[in-house]
XYZ file of C-alpha atoms in Angstrom:
116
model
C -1.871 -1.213 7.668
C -1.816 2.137 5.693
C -0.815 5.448 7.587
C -0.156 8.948 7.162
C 2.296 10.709 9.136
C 3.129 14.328 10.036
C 6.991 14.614 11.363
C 8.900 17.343 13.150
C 5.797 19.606 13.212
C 6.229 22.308 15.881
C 3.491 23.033 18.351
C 3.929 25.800 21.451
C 2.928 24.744 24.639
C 3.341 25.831 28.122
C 5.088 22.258 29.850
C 7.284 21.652 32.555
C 7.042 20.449 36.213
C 9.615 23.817 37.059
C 8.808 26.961 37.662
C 11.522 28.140 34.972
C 9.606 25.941 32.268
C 6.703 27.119 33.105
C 7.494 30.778 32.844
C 6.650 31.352 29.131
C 5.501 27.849 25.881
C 7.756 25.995 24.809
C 8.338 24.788 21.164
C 7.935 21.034 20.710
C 8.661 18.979 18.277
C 5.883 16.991 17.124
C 5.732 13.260 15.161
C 2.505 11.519 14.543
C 2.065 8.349 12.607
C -2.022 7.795 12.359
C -3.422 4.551 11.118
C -5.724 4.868 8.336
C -9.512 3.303 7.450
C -9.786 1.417 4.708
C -10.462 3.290 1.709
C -11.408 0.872 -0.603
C -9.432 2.874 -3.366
C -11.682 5.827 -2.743
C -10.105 9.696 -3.976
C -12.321 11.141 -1.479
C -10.614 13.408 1.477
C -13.880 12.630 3.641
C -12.253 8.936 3.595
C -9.461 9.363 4.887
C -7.688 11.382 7.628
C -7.190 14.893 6.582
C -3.288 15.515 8.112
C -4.016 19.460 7.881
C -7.071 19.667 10.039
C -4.900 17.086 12.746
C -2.014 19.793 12.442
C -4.438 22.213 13.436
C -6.647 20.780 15.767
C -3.495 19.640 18.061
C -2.143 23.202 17.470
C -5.269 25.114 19.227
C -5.576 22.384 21.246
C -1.678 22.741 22.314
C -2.225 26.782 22.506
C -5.390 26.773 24.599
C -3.830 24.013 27.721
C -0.812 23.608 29.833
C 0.787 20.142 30.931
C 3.147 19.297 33.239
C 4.417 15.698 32.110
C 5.062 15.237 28.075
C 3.753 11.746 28.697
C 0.152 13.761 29.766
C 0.808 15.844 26.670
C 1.096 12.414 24.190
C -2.051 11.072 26.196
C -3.838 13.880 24.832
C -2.754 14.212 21.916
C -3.383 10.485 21.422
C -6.730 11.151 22.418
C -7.514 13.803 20.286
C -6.307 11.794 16.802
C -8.206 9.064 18.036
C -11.550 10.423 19.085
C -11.770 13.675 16.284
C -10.398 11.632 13.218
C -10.935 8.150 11.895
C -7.839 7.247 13.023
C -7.303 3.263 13.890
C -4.756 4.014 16.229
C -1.904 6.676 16.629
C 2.347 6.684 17.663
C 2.839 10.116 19.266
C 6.427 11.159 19.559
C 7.294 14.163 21.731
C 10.575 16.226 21.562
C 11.593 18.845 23.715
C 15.022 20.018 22.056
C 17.255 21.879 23.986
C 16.021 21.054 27.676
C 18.689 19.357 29.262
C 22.820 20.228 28.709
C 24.672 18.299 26.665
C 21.635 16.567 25.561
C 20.428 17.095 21.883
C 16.664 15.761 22.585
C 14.512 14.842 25.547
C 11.114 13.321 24.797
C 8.571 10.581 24.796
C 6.806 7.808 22.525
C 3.679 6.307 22.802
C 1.406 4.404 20.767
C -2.560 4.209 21.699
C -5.353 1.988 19.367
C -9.480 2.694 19.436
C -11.043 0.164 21.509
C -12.698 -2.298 19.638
């Protein structure tokens, strides 16, 4: 299956079960690997997924809600790449650098499919 894929974008959100998390957004690091249509060799944008308006969209999205769990966060994102795109299905990976000493990255992975 074809795919496009938008890695290590950065998104702000405010997410954290602790009061000290929750105190101002964090910057996450963002990787999405979306499952494309078939295209039938079509040039056409409108045919395909357009991996600047999915940058966006889970941007404002990110901006505009807060989360406690990162696995609530991939749900949603999930869910947005899935219902606002012709995405087949989506892997949502979700970093939050820095968050716990000594380790480098804390995060999550899921992968979600449209119902058929």
């Amino acid at each position: 299956m074809d795919k496009i894929f938008l890695h290590g974008m950065k998104a702000e959100t405010l997410i954290g079960v602790y009061e000290w998390e929750r105190q101002q957004p964090q910057t996450l690091l963002i990787d999405l690997d979306i499952g494309l249509p078939p295209r039938d060799g079509s040039d056409d944008i409108a045919d395909t997924v357009h991996y600047a308006e999915v940058c966006a969209a889970v941007r404002e999205s990110l901006r505009s809600q807060d989360f406690f769990l990162l696995e609530t966060l991939a749900e949603h994102i999930a869910t947005l790449v899935l219902d606002s795109f012709c995405a087949a299905w989506v892997k949502v990976r979700l970093v939050k650098p820095g968050i716990l000493s000594g380790v480098r990255e804390t995060g999550v992975e899921i992968e979600r499919a449209k119902a058929v």
